[in-house]
Protein backbone atom coordinates (compact mmCIF):
# COMPACT_ATOMS: atom_id res chain seq x y z
CA UNK A 1 0.00 0.00 0.00
CA UNK A 2 1.13 3.51 -0.63
CA UNK A 3 1.41 6.11 2.09
CA UNK A 4 -1.22 5.51 4.71
CA UNK A 5 -0.37 8.30 7.06
CA UNK A 6 1.81 11.34 6.75
CA UNK A 7 1.96 13.93 9.45
CA UNK A 8 4.14 16.40 11.23
CA UNK A 9 5.16 15.70 14.80
CA UNK A 10 7.29 18.54 16.14
CA UNK A 11 10.25 18.85 13.81
CA UNK A 12 9.83 15.41 12.29
CA UNK A 13 7.88 14.14 9.28
CA UNK A 14 6.52 10.59 9.37
CA UNK A 15 4.93 8.17 6.95
CA UNK A 16 3.73 4.61 7.34
CA UNK A 17 3.89 1.92 4.65
CA UNK A 18 2.48 -1.62 4.58
CA UNK A 19 3.36 -4.49 2.30
CA UNK A 20 2.72 -8.21 2.07
CA UNK A 21 5.54 -10.47 0.89
CA UNK A 22 4.56 -13.83 -0.56
CA UNK A 23 7.58 -15.32 1.21
CA UNK A 24 8.05 -16.57 4.77
CA UNK A 25 9.47 -14.17 7.38
CA UNK A 26 12.79 -16.02 7.51
CA UNK A 27 13.38 -15.53 3.80
CA UNK A 28 12.49 -11.82 3.94
CA UNK A 29 14.89 -11.31 6.88
CA UNK A 30 17.56 -13.32 5.03
CA UNK A 31 17.28 -10.91 2.07
CA UNK A 32 17.49 -7.78 4.24
CA UNK A 33 20.54 -9.15 6.05
CA UNK A 34 22.56 -10.66 3.17
CA UNK A 35 25.60 -8.63 2.09
CA UNK A 36 25.52 -9.58 -1.61
CA UNK A 37 21.74 -9.21 -1.88
CA UNK A 38 21.79 -5.74 -0.26
CA UNK A 39 24.74 -4.54 -2.37
CA UNK A 40 23.01 -5.68 -5.58
CA UNK A 41 19.72 -4.08 -4.57
CA UNK A 42 21.32 -0.75 -3.68
CA UNK A 43 23.34 -0.65 -6.88
CA UNK A 44 20.12 -1.34 -8.82
CA UNK A 45 18.59 1.66 -6.98
CA UNK A 46 21.37 3.86 -8.39
CA UNK A 47 23.77 3.89 -5.45
CA UNK A 48 27.51 3.54 -5.97
CA UNK A 49 30.49 2.63 -3.78
CA UNK A 50 28.23 0.33 -1.73
CA UNK A 51 29.78 -1.41 1.29
CA UNK A 52 27.75 -3.80 3.44
CA UNK A 53 28.86 -5.46 6.68
CA UNK A 54 26.68 -7.93 8.58
CA UNK A 55 27.30 -9.11 12.13
CA UNK A 56 25.37 -11.64 14.20
CA UNK A 57 26.37 -10.81 17.79
CA UNK A 58 23.92 -13.33 19.27
CA UNK A 59 21.12 -15.64 18.11
CA UNK A 60 18.09 -13.70 16.93
CA UNK A 61 20.01 -10.44 16.47
CA UNK A 62 21.57 -9.14 13.27
CA UNK A 63 23.40 -5.84 12.76
CA UNK A 64 23.74 -4.46 9.23
CA UNK A 65 26.00 -1.48 8.45
CA UNK A 66 25.83 0.05 4.97
CA UNK A 67 27.76 2.94 3.47
CA UNK A 68 27.06 4.16 -0.02
CA UNK A 69 26.79 7.17 -2.25
CA UNK A 70 23.23 7.97 -3.29
CA UNK A 71 22.24 10.28 -6.13
CA UNK A 72 20.58 13.51 -5.01
CA UNK A 73 17.16 13.83 -6.58
CA UNK A 74 16.36 17.39 -5.61
CA UNK A 75 15.86 20.81 -7.18
CA UNK A 76 18.96 22.40 -8.70
CA UNK A 77 19.19 24.90 -5.83
CA UNK A 78 19.66 22.13 -3.26
CA UNK A 79 22.04 20.17 -5.52
CA UNK A 80 24.14 23.33 -5.94
CA UNK A 81 24.61 23.38 -2.16
CA UNK A 82 25.02 19.69 -1.32
CA UNK A 83 26.18 18.25 -4.64
CA UNK A 84 24.82 15.53 -6.91
CA UNK A 85 25.80 12.64 -4.60
CA UNK A 86 25.47 12.15 -0.85
CA UNK A 87 27.52 9.82 1.30
CA UNK A 88 25.01 7.88 3.37
CA UNK A 89 25.61 5.69 6.41
CA UNK A 90 22.81 3.31 7.36
CA UNK A 91 22.61 0.99 10.36
CA UNK A 92 19.88 -1.63 10.78
CA UNK A 93 19.49 -3.65 13.97
CA UNK A 94 17.25 -6.70 13.49
CA UNK A 95 15.73 -8.52 16.47
CA UNK A 96 13.79 -11.79 16.41
CA UNK A 97 10.85 -12.24 18.79
CA UNK A 98 9.38 -15.37 20.39
CA UNK A 99 6.25 -15.21 18.19
CA UNK A 100 8.33 -15.54 14.99
CA UNK A 101 8.19 -11.85 14.12
CA UNK A 102 11.20 -9.63 13.53
CA UNK A 103 11.70 -5.91 14.04
CA UNK A 104 14.39 -3.66 12.66
CA UNK A 105 15.43 -0.21 13.73
CA UNK A 106 17.04 1.64 10.83
CA UNK A 107 18.99 4.87 11.14
CA UNK A 108 20.35 6.68 8.10
CA UNK A 109 22.58 9.75 8.17
CA UNK A 110 23.74 11.65 5.09
CA UNK A 111 27.23 13.10 5.59
CA UNK A 112 27.30 16.89 5.62
CA UNK A 113 23.58 17.40 6.21
CA UNK A 114 21.98 18.34 9.51
CA UNK A 115 19.32 15.74 8.82
CA UNK A 116 18.69 12.08 9.45
CA UNK A 117 16.21 9.40 8.60
CA UNK A 118 14.90 6.46 10.57
CA UNK A 119 12.56 3.54 10.09
CA UNK A 120 10.95 0.97 12.33
CA UNK A 121 10.22 -2.17 10.31
CA UNK A 122 8.08 -5.03 11.65
CA UNK A 123 7.77 -8.37 9.87
CA UNK A 124 5.13 -10.82 11.06
CA UNK A 125 4.17 -14.23 9.69
CA UNK A 126 0.73 -14.54 8.15
CA UNK A 127 -1.16 -17.35 6.49
CA UNK A 128 0.20 -19.34 3.57
CA UNK A 129 3.86 -18.60 4.41
CA UNK A 130 3.40 -14.91 3.63
CA UNK A 131 4.84 -12.01 5.63
CA UNK A 132 3.11 -8.84 6.71
CA UNK A 133 5.42 -5.82 6.77
CA UNK A 134 4.75 -2.52 8.46
CA UNK A 135 7.26 0.30 8.29
CA UNK A 136 7.19 3.72 9.87
CA UNK A 137 9.60 6.11 8.21
CA UNK A 138 10.62 9.39 9.82
CA UNK A 139 12.98 12.19 8.91
CA UNK A 140 14.16 15.23 10.79
CA UNK A 141 16.44 18.14 10.05
CA UNK A 142 18.16 20.71 12.20
CA UNK A 143 18.87 23.11 9.34
CA UNK A 144 16.59 26.04 10.24
CA UNK A 145 16.31 27.76 6.85
CA UNK A 146 15.72 24.65 4.74
CA UNK A 147 14.42 22.09 7.26
CA UNK A 148 10.92 21.81 5.81
CA UNK A 149 12.13 21.37 2.22
CA UNK A 150 14.91 18.93 3.21
CA UNK A 151 12.56 16.86 5.36
CA UNK A 152 9.94 16.60 2.61
CA UNK A 153 12.54 15.59 0.00
CA UNK A 154 14.15 13.06 2.36
CA UNK A 155 10.77 11.57 3.30
CA UNK A 156 9.80 11.15 -0.36
CA UNK A 157 13.19 9.67 -1.25
CA UNK A 158 13.29 7.37 1.81
CA UNK A 159 9.79 6.10 1.04
CA UNK A 160 10.63 5.54 -2.63
CA UNK A 161 13.76 3.58 -1.72
CA UNK A 162 11.87 1.43 0.82
CA UNK A 163 9.18 0.63 -1.75
CA UNK A 164 11.95 -0.33 -4.18
CA UNK A 165 13.38 -2.62 -1.47
CA UNK A 166 9.96 -4.30 -1.15
CA UNK A 167 9.82 -4.83 -4.92
CA UNK A 168 13.41 -6.11 -5.08
CA UNK A 169 12.75 -8.68 -2.35
CA UNK A 170 9.51 -9.71 -4.09
CA UNK A 171 11.26 -10.33 -7.42
CA UNK A 172 14.80 -11.38 -6.42
CA UNK A 173 14.45 -12.87 -2.92
mmCIF file with all atom_site columns, C-alpha atoms in Angstrom:
data_model
loop_
_atom_site.group_PDB
_atom_site.id
_atom_site.type_symbol
_atom_site.label_atom_id
_atom_site.label_alt_id
_atom_site.label_comp_id
_atom_site.label_asym_id
_atom_site.label_entity_id
_atom_site.label_seq_id
_atom_site.pdbx_PDB_ins_code
_atom_site.Cartn_x
_atom_site.Cartn_y
_atom_site.Cartn_z
_atom_site.occupancy
_atom_site.B_iso_or_equiv
_atom_site.pdbx_formal_charge
_atom_site.auth_seq_id
_atom_site.auth_comp_id
_atom_site.auth_asym_id
_atom_site.auth_atom_id
_atom_site.pdbx_PDB_model_num
ATOM 1   C CA . UNK A 1 1   ? 0.000  0.000   0.000  1.00 0.00 ? 1   UNK A CA 1
ATOM 2   C CA . UNK A 1 2   ? 1.126  3.513   -0.625 1.00 0.00 ? 2   UNK A CA 1
ATOM 3   C CA . UNK A 1 3   ? 1.410  6.113   2.091  1.00 0.00 ? 3   UNK A CA 1
ATOM 4   C CA . UNK A 1 4   ? -1.222 5.509   4.705  1.00 0.00 ? 4   UNK A CA 1
ATOM 5   C CA . UNK A 1 5   ? -0.368 8.300   7.064  1.00 0.00 ? 5   UNK A CA 1
ATOM 6   C CA . UNK A 1 6   ? 1.811  11.336  6.750  1.00 0.00 ? 6   UNK A CA 1
ATOM 7   C CA . UNK A 1 7   ? 1.960  13.926  9.451  1.00 0.00 ? 7   UNK A CA 1
ATOM 8   C CA . UNK A 1 8   ? 4.142  16.401  11.231 1.00 0.00 ? 8   UNK A CA 1
ATOM 9   C CA . UNK A 1 9   ? 5.160  15.704  14.804 1.00 0.00 ? 9   UNK A CA 1
ATOM 10  C CA . UNK A 1 10  ? 7.285  18.538  16.140 1.00 0.00 ? 10  UNK A CA 1
ATOM 11  C CA . UNK A 1 11  ? 10.249 18.854  13.815 1.00 0.00 ? 11  UNK A CA 1
ATOM 12  C CA . UNK A 1 12  ? 9.826  15.412  12.292 1.00 0.00 ? 12  UNK A CA 1
ATOM 13  C CA . UNK A 1 13  ? 7.880  14.141  9.284  1.00 0.00 ? 13  UNK A CA 1
ATOM 14  C CA . UNK A 1 14  ? 6.519  10.585  9.368  1.00 0.00 ? 14  UNK A CA 1
ATOM 15  C CA . UNK A 1 15  ? 4.928  8.172   6.953  1.00 0.00 ? 15  UNK A CA 1
ATOM 16  C CA . UNK A 1 16  ? 3.726  4.610   7.341  1.00 0.00 ? 16  UNK A CA 1
ATOM 17  C CA . UNK A 1 17  ? 3.886  1.921   4.655  1.00 0.00 ? 17  UNK A CA 1
ATOM 18  C CA . UNK A 1 18  ? 2.480  -1.615  4.581  1.00 0.00 ? 18  UNK A CA 1
ATOM 19  C CA . UNK A 1 19  ? 3.359  -4.489  2.299  1.00 0.00 ? 19  UNK A CA 1
ATOM 20  C CA . UNK A 1 20  ? 2.722  -8.207  2.066  1.00 0.00 ? 20  UNK A CA 1
ATOM 21  C CA . UNK A 1 21  ? 5.539  -10.466 0.891  1.00 0.00 ? 21  UNK A CA 1
ATOM 22  C CA . UNK A 1 22  ? 4.557  -13.835 -0.558 1.00 0.00 ? 22  UNK A CA 1
ATOM 23  C CA . UNK A 1 23  ? 7.576  -15.321 1.211  1.00 0.00 ? 23  UNK A CA 1
ATOM 24  C CA . UNK A 1 24  ? 8.048  -16.572 4.775  1.00 0.00 ? 24  UNK A CA 1
ATOM 25  C CA . UNK A 1 25  ? 9.472  -14.167 7.381  1.00 0.00 ? 25  UNK A CA 1
ATOM 26  C CA . UNK A 1 26  ? 12.789 -16.021 7.510  1.00 0.00 ? 26  UNK A CA 1
ATOM 27  C CA . UNK A 1 27  ? 13.376 -15.529 3.797  1.00 0.00 ? 27  UNK A CA 1
ATOM 28  C CA . UNK A 1 28  ? 12.491 -11.824 3.936  1.00 0.00 ? 28  UNK A CA 1
ATOM 29  C CA . UNK A 1 29  ? 14.886 -11.314 6.877  1.00 0.00 ? 29  UNK A CA 1
ATOM 30  C CA . UNK A 1 30  ? 17.557 -13.317 5.031  1.00 0.00 ? 30  UNK A CA 1
ATOM 31  C CA . UNK A 1 31  ? 17.279 -10.911 2.072  1.00 0.00 ? 31  UNK A CA 1
ATOM 32  C CA . UNK A 1 32  ? 17.487 -7.778  4.239  1.00 0.00 ? 32  UNK A CA 1
ATOM 33  C CA . UNK A 1 33  ? 20.543 -9.148  6.046  1.00 0.00 ? 33  UNK A CA 1
ATOM 34  C CA . UNK A 1 34  ? 22.564 -10.655 3.170  1.00 0.00 ? 34  UNK A CA 1
ATOM 35  C CA . UNK A 1 35  ? 25.603 -8.633  2.087  1.00 0.00 ? 35  UNK A CA 1
ATOM 36  C CA . UNK A 1 36  ? 25.525 -9.584  -1.607 1.00 0.00 ? 36  UNK A CA 1
ATOM 37  C CA . UNK A 1 37  ? 21.738 -9.207  -1.879 1.00 0.00 ? 37  UNK A CA 1
ATOM 38  C CA . UNK A 1 38  ? 21.790 -5.742  -0.262 1.00 0.00 ? 38  UNK A CA 1
ATOM 39  C CA . UNK A 1 39  ? 24.736 -4.542  -2.368 1.00 0.00 ? 39  UNK A CA 1
ATOM 40  C CA . UNK A 1 40  ? 23.007 -5.677  -5.582 1.00 0.00 ? 40  UNK A CA 1
ATOM 41  C CA . UNK A 1 41  ? 19.722 -4.084  -4.565 1.00 0.00 ? 41  UNK A CA 1
ATOM 42  C CA . UNK A 1 42  ? 21.318 -0.750  -3.683 1.00 0.00 ? 42  UNK A CA 1
ATOM 43  C CA . UNK A 1 43  ? 23.338 -0.651  -6.882 1.00 0.00 ? 43  UNK A CA 1
ATOM 44  C CA . UNK A 1 44  ? 20.118 -1.335  -8.815 1.00 0.00 ? 44  UNK A CA 1
ATOM 45  C CA . UNK A 1 45  ? 18.594 1.657   -6.978 1.00 0.00 ? 45  UNK A CA 1
ATOM 46  C CA . UNK A 1 46  ? 21.367 3.861   -8.386 1.00 0.00 ? 46  UNK A CA 1
ATOM 47  C CA . UNK A 1 47  ? 23.773 3.887   -5.446 1.00 0.00 ? 47  UNK A CA 1
ATOM 48  C CA . UNK A 1 48  ? 27.514 3.544   -5.969 1.00 0.00 ? 48  UNK A CA 1
ATOM 49  C CA . UNK A 1 49  ? 30.493 2.632   -3.778 1.00 0.00 ? 49  UNK A CA 1
ATOM 50  C CA . UNK A 1 50  ? 28.229 0.331   -1.727 1.00 0.00 ? 50  UNK A CA 1
ATOM 51  C CA . UNK A 1 51  ? 29.784 -1.409  1.286  1.00 0.00 ? 51  UNK A CA 1
ATOM 52  C CA . UNK A 1 52  ? 27.745 -3.797  3.441  1.00 0.00 ? 52  UNK A CA 1
ATOM 53  C CA . UNK A 1 53  ? 28.856 -5.455  6.681  1.00 0.00 ? 53  UNK A CA 1
ATOM 54  C CA . UNK A 1 54  ? 26.679 -7.932  8.577  1.00 0.00 ? 54  UNK A CA 1
ATOM 55  C CA . UNK A 1 55  ? 27.300 -9.114  12.132 1.00 0.00 ? 55  UNK A CA 1
ATOM 56  C CA . UNK A 1 56  ? 25.374 -11.644 14.197 1.00 0.00 ? 56  UNK A CA 1
ATOM 57  C CA . UNK A 1 57  ? 26.368 -10.809 17.793 1.00 0.00 ? 57  UNK A CA 1
ATOM 58  C CA . UNK A 1 58  ? 23.917 -13.333 19.273 1.00 0.00 ? 58  UNK A CA 1
ATOM 59  C CA . UNK A 1 59  ? 21.121 -15.643 18.112 1.00 0.00 ? 59  UNK A CA 1
ATOM 60  C CA . UNK A 1 60  ? 18.095 -13.696 16.933 1.00 0.00 ? 60  UNK A CA 1
ATOM 61  C CA . UNK A 1 61  ? 20.006 -10.442 16.473 1.00 0.00 ? 61  UNK A CA 1
ATOM 62  C CA . UNK A 1 62  ? 21.567 -9.138  13.269 1.00 0.00 ? 62  UNK A CA 1
ATOM 63  C CA . UNK A 1 63  ? 23.400 -5.844  12.761 1.00 0.00 ? 63  UNK A CA 1
ATOM 64  C CA . UNK A 1 64  ? 23.741 -4.459  9.234  1.00 0.00 ? 64  UNK A CA 1
ATOM 65  C CA . UNK A 1 65  ? 26.001 -1.480  8.447  1.00 0.00 ? 65  UNK A CA 1
ATOM 66  C CA . UNK A 1 66  ? 25.832 0.053   4.972  1.00 0.00 ? 66  UNK A CA 1
ATOM 67  C CA . UNK A 1 67  ? 27.760 2.944   3.474  1.00 0.00 ? 67  UNK A CA 1
ATOM 68  C CA . UNK A 1 68  ? 27.064 4.163   -0.022 1.00 0.00 ? 68  UNK A CA 1
ATOM 69  C CA . UNK A 1 69  ? 26.790 7.174   -2.252 1.00 0.00 ? 69  UNK A CA 1
ATOM 70  C CA . UNK A 1 70  ? 23.231 7.969   -3.294 1.00 0.00 ? 70  UNK A CA 1
ATOM 71  C CA . UNK A 1 71  ? 22.237 10.283  -6.127 1.00 0.00 ? 71  UNK A CA 1
ATOM 72  C CA . UNK A 1 72  ? 20.585 13.512  -5.007 1.00 0.00 ? 72  UNK A CA 1
ATOM 73  C CA . UNK A 1 73  ? 17.164 13.834  -6.583 1.00 0.00 ? 73  UNK A CA 1
ATOM 74  C CA . UNK A 1 74  ? 16.356 17.392  -5.610 1.00 0.00 ? 74  UNK A CA 1
ATOM 75  C CA . UNK A 1 75  ? 15.864 20.813  -7.184 1.00 0.00 ? 75  UNK A CA 1
ATOM 76  C CA . UNK A 1 76  ? 18.965 22.397  -8.695 1.00 0.00 ? 76  UNK A CA 1
ATOM 77  C CA . UNK A 1 77  ? 19.188 24.899  -5.832 1.00 0.00 ? 77  UNK A CA 1
ATOM 78  C CA . UNK A 1 78  ? 19.655 22.130  -3.264 1.00 0.00 ? 78  UNK A CA 1
ATOM 79  C CA . UNK A 1 79  ? 22.044 20.175  -5.518 1.00 0.00 ? 79  UNK A CA 1
ATOM 80  C CA . UNK A 1 80  ? 24.135 23.330  -5.940 1.00 0.00 ? 80  UNK A CA 1
ATOM 81  C CA . UNK A 1 81  ? 24.610 23.384  -2.160 1.00 0.00 ? 81  UNK A CA 1
ATOM 82  C CA . UNK A 1 82  ? 25.016 19.686  -1.322 1.00 0.00 ? 82  UNK A CA 1
ATOM 83  C CA . UNK A 1 83  ? 26.184 18.246  -4.640 1.00 0.00 ? 83  UNK A CA 1
ATOM 84  C CA . UNK A 1 84  ? 24.821 15.527  -6.912 1.00 0.00 ? 84  UNK A CA 1
ATOM 85  C CA . UNK A 1 85  ? 25.801 12.645  -4.603 1.00 0.00 ? 85  UNK A CA 1
ATOM 86  C CA . UNK A 1 86  ? 25.470 12.147  -0.846 1.00 0.00 ? 86  UNK A CA 1
ATOM 87  C CA . UNK A 1 87  ? 27.523 9.819   1.299  1.00 0.00 ? 87  UNK A CA 1
ATOM 88  C CA . UNK A 1 88  ? 25.011 7.878   3.369  1.00 0.00 ? 88  UNK A CA 1
ATOM 89  C CA . UNK A 1 89  ? 25.612 5.688   6.412  1.00 0.00 ? 89  UNK A CA 1
ATOM 90  C CA . UNK A 1 90  ? 22.809 3.309   7.356  1.00 0.00 ? 90  UNK A CA 1
ATOM 91  C CA . UNK A 1 91  ? 22.610 0.991   10.356 1.00 0.00 ? 91  UNK A CA 1
ATOM 92  C CA . UNK A 1 92  ? 19.882 -1.631  10.779 1.00 0.00 ? 92  UNK A CA 1
ATOM 93  C CA . UNK A 1 93  ? 19.487 -3.655  13.973 1.00 0.00 ? 93  UNK A CA 1
ATOM 94  C CA . UNK A 1 94  ? 17.254 -6.705  13.493 1.00 0.00 ? 94  UNK A CA 1
ATOM 95  C CA . UNK A 1 95  ? 15.734 -8.524  16.470 1.00 0.00 ? 95  UNK A CA 1
ATOM 96  C CA . UNK A 1 96  ? 13.786 -11.792 16.407 1.00 0.00 ? 96  UNK A CA 1
ATOM 97  C CA . UNK A 1 97  ? 10.854 -12.239 18.789 1.00 0.00 ? 97  UNK A CA 1
ATOM 98  C CA . UNK A 1 98  ? 9.375  -15.371 20.388 1.00 0.00 ? 98  UNK A CA 1
ATOM 99  C CA . UNK A 1 99  ? 6.245  -15.210 18.191 1.00 0.00 ? 99  UNK A CA 1
ATOM 100 C CA . UNK A 1 100 ? 8.330  -15.540 14.993 1.00 0.00 ? 100 UNK A CA 1
ATOM 101 C CA . UNK A 1 101 ? 8.187  -11.845 14.117 1.00 0.00 ? 101 UNK A CA 1
ATOM 102 C CA . UNK A 1 102 ? 11.196 -9.632  13.527 1.00 0.00 ? 102 UNK A CA 1
ATOM 103 C CA . UNK A 1 103 ? 11.703 -5.906  14.036 1.00 0.00 ? 103 UNK A CA 1
ATOM 104 C CA . UNK A 1 104 ? 14.394 -3.660  12.662 1.00 0.00 ? 104 UNK A CA 1
ATOM 105 C CA . UNK A 1 105 ? 15.427 -0.209  13.728 1.00 0.00 ? 105 UNK A CA 1
ATOM 106 C CA . UNK A 1 106 ? 17.036 1.644   10.825 1.00 0.00 ? 106 UNK A CA 1
ATOM 107 C CA . UNK A 1 107 ? 18.994 4.865   11.142 1.00 0.00 ? 107 UNK A CA 1
ATOM 108 C CA . UNK A 1 108 ? 20.353 6.677   8.098  1.00 0.00 ? 108 UNK A CA 1
ATOM 109 C CA . UNK A 1 109 ? 22.583 9.747   8.170  1.00 0.00 ? 109 UNK A CA 1
ATOM 110 C CA . UNK A 1 110 ? 23.744 11.652  5.092  1.00 0.00 ? 110 UNK A CA 1
ATOM 111 C CA . UNK A 1 111 ? 27.226 13.105  5.591  1.00 0.00 ? 111 UNK A CA 1
ATOM 112 C CA . UNK A 1 112 ? 27.304 16.885  5.621  1.00 0.00 ? 112 UNK A CA 1
ATOM 113 C CA . UNK A 1 113 ? 23.579 17.402  6.210  1.00 0.00 ? 113 UNK A CA 1
ATOM 114 C CA . UNK A 1 114 ? 21.984 18.344  9.509  1.00 0.00 ? 114 UNK A CA 1
ATOM 115 C CA . UNK A 1 115 ? 19.322 15.737  8.819  1.00 0.00 ? 115 UNK A CA 1
ATOM 116 C CA . UNK A 1 116 ? 18.693 12.080  9.451  1.00 0.00 ? 116 UNK A CA 1
ATOM 117 C CA . UNK A 1 117 ? 16.211 9.395   8.596  1.00 0.00 ? 117 UNK A CA 1
ATOM 118 C CA . UNK A 1 118 ? 14.902 6.455   10.575 1.00 0.00 ? 118 UNK A CA 1
ATOM 119 C CA . UNK A 1 119 ? 12.558 3.544   10.091 1.00 0.00 ? 119 UNK A CA 1
ATOM 120 C CA . UNK A 1 120 ? 10.948 0.972   12.326 1.00 0.00 ? 120 UNK A CA 1
ATOM 121 C CA . UNK A 1 121 ? 10.219 -2.174  10.310 1.00 0.00 ? 121 UNK A CA 1
ATOM 122 C CA . UNK A 1 122 ? 8.084  -5.026  11.645 1.00 0.00 ? 122 UNK A CA 1
ATOM 123 C CA . UNK A 1 123 ? 7.773  -8.373  9.869  1.00 0.00 ? 123 UNK A CA 1
ATOM 124 C CA . UNK A 1 124 ? 5.134  -10.816 11.061 1.00 0.00 ? 124 UNK A CA 1
ATOM 125 C CA . UNK A 1 125 ? 4.172  -14.229 9.688  1.00 0.00 ? 125 UNK A CA 1
ATOM 126 C CA . UNK A 1 126 ? 0.734  -14.539 8.149  1.00 0.00 ? 126 UNK A CA 1
ATOM 127 C CA . UNK A 1 127 ? -1.161 -17.354 6.493  1.00 0.00 ? 127 UNK A CA 1
ATOM 128 C CA . UNK A 1 128 ? 0.198  -19.343 3.566  1.00 0.00 ? 128 UNK A CA 1
ATOM 129 C CA . UNK A 1 129 ? 3.861  -18.598 4.407  1.00 0.00 ? 129 UNK A CA 1
ATOM 130 C CA . UNK A 1 130 ? 3.397  -14.913 3.633  1.00 0.00 ? 130 UNK A CA 1
ATOM 131 C CA . UNK A 1 131 ? 4.843  -12.013 5.625  1.00 0.00 ? 131 UNK A CA 1
ATOM 132 C CA . UNK A 1 132 ? 3.111  -8.838  6.710  1.00 0.00 ? 132 UNK A CA 1
ATOM 133 C CA . UNK A 1 133 ? 5.423  -5.823  6.774  1.00 0.00 ? 133 UNK A CA 1
ATOM 134 C CA . UNK A 1 134 ? 4.747  -2.519  8.463  1.00 0.00 ? 134 UNK A CA 1
ATOM 135 C CA . UNK A 1 135 ? 7.262  0.295   8.294  1.00 0.00 ? 135 UNK A CA 1
ATOM 136 C CA . UNK A 1 136 ? 7.189  3.715   9.872  1.00 0.00 ? 136 UNK A CA 1
ATOM 137 C CA . UNK A 1 137 ? 9.600  6.111   8.208  1.00 0.00 ? 137 UNK A CA 1
ATOM 138 C CA . UNK A 1 138 ? 10.616 9.388   9.824  1.00 0.00 ? 138 UNK A CA 1
ATOM 139 C CA . UNK A 1 139 ? 12.984 12.193  8.909  1.00 0.00 ? 139 UNK A CA 1
ATOM 140 C CA . UNK A 1 140 ? 14.162 15.225  10.787 1.00 0.00 ? 140 UNK A CA 1
ATOM 141 C CA . UNK A 1 141 ? 16.435 18.143  10.047 1.00 0.00 ? 141 UNK A CA 1
ATOM 142 C CA . UNK A 1 142 ? 18.155 20.711  12.200 1.00 0.00 ? 142 UNK A CA 1
ATOM 143 C CA . UNK A 1 143 ? 18.869 23.106  9.336  1.00 0.00 ? 143 UNK A CA 1
ATOM 144 C CA . UNK A 1 144 ? 16.593 26.044  10.237 1.00 0.00 ? 144 UNK A CA 1
ATOM 145 C CA . UNK A 1 145 ? 16.308 27.756  6.850  1.00 0.00 ? 145 UNK A CA 1
ATOM 146 C CA . UNK A 1 146 ? 15.717 24.651  4.739  1.00 0.00 ? 146 UNK A CA 1
ATOM 147 C CA . UNK A 1 147 ? 14.419 22.094  7.264  1.00 0.00 ? 147 UNK A CA 1
ATOM 148 C CA . UNK A 1 148 ? 10.920 21.814  5.814  1.00 0.00 ? 148 UNK A CA 1
ATOM 149 C CA . UNK A 1 149 ? 12.128 21.370  2.224  1.00 0.00 ? 149 UNK A CA 1
ATOM 150 C CA . UNK A 1 150 ? 14.913 18.931  3.209  1.00 0.00 ? 150 UNK A CA 1
ATOM 151 C CA . UNK A 1 151 ? 12.563 16.860  5.363  1.00 0.00 ? 151 UNK A CA 1
ATOM 152 C CA . UNK A 1 152 ? 9.944  16.597  2.608  1.00 0.00 ? 152 UNK A CA 1
ATOM 153 C CA . UNK A 1 153 ? 12.543 15.592  0.005  1.00 0.00 ? 153 UNK A CA 1
ATOM 154 C CA . UNK A 1 154 ? 14.145 13.060  2.364  1.00 0.00 ? 154 UNK A CA 1
ATOM 155 C CA . UNK A 1 155 ? 10.767 11.566  3.299  1.00 0.00 ? 155 UNK A CA 1
ATOM 156 C CA . UNK A 1 156 ? 9.799  11.151  -0.364 1.00 0.00 ? 156 UNK A CA 1
ATOM 157 C CA . UNK A 1 157 ? 13.190 9.665   -1.254 1.00 0.00 ? 157 UNK A CA 1
ATOM 158 C CA . UNK A 1 158 ? 13.286 7.368   1.808  1.00 0.00 ? 158 UNK A CA 1
ATOM 159 C CA . UNK A 1 159 ? 9.790  6.099   1.044  1.00 0.00 ? 159 UNK A CA 1
ATOM 160 C CA . UNK A 1 160 ? 10.626 5.541   -2.631 1.00 0.00 ? 160 UNK A CA 1
ATOM 161 C CA . UNK A 1 161 ? 13.756 3.578   -1.718 1.00 0.00 ? 161 UNK A CA 1
ATOM 162 C CA . UNK A 1 162 ? 11.868 1.433   0.816  1.00 0.00 ? 162 UNK A CA 1
ATOM 163 C CA . UNK A 1 163 ? 9.177  0.627   -1.748 1.00 0.00 ? 163 UNK A CA 1
ATOM 164 C CA . UNK A 1 164 ? 11.953 -0.330  -4.175 1.00 0.00 ? 164 UNK A CA 1
ATOM 165 C CA . UNK A 1 165 ? 13.377 -2.622  -1.468 1.00 0.00 ? 165 UNK A CA 1
ATOM 166 C CA . UNK A 1 166 ? 9.957  -4.296  -1.148 1.00 0.00 ? 166 UNK A CA 1
ATOM 167 C CA . UNK A 1 167 ? 9.817  -4.834  -4.916 1.00 0.00 ? 167 UNK A CA 1
ATOM 168 C CA . UNK A 1 168 ? 13.411 -6.105  -5.081 1.00 0.00 ? 168 UNK A CA 1
ATOM 169 C CA . UNK A 1 169 ? 12.754 -8.678  -2.348 1.00 0.00 ? 169 UNK A CA 1
ATOM 170 C CA . UNK A 1 170 ? 9.513  -9.711  -4.090 1.00 0.00 ? 170 UNK A CA 1
ATOM 171 C CA . UNK A 1 171 ? 11.263 -10.328 -7.417 1.00 0.00 ? 171 UNK A CA 1
ATOM 172 C CA . UNK A 1 172 ? 14.805 -11.375 -6.420 1.00 0.00 ? 172 UNK A CA 1
ATOM 173 C CA . UNK A 1 173 ? 14.447 -12.873 -2.923 1.00 0.00 ? 173 UNK A CA 1
#
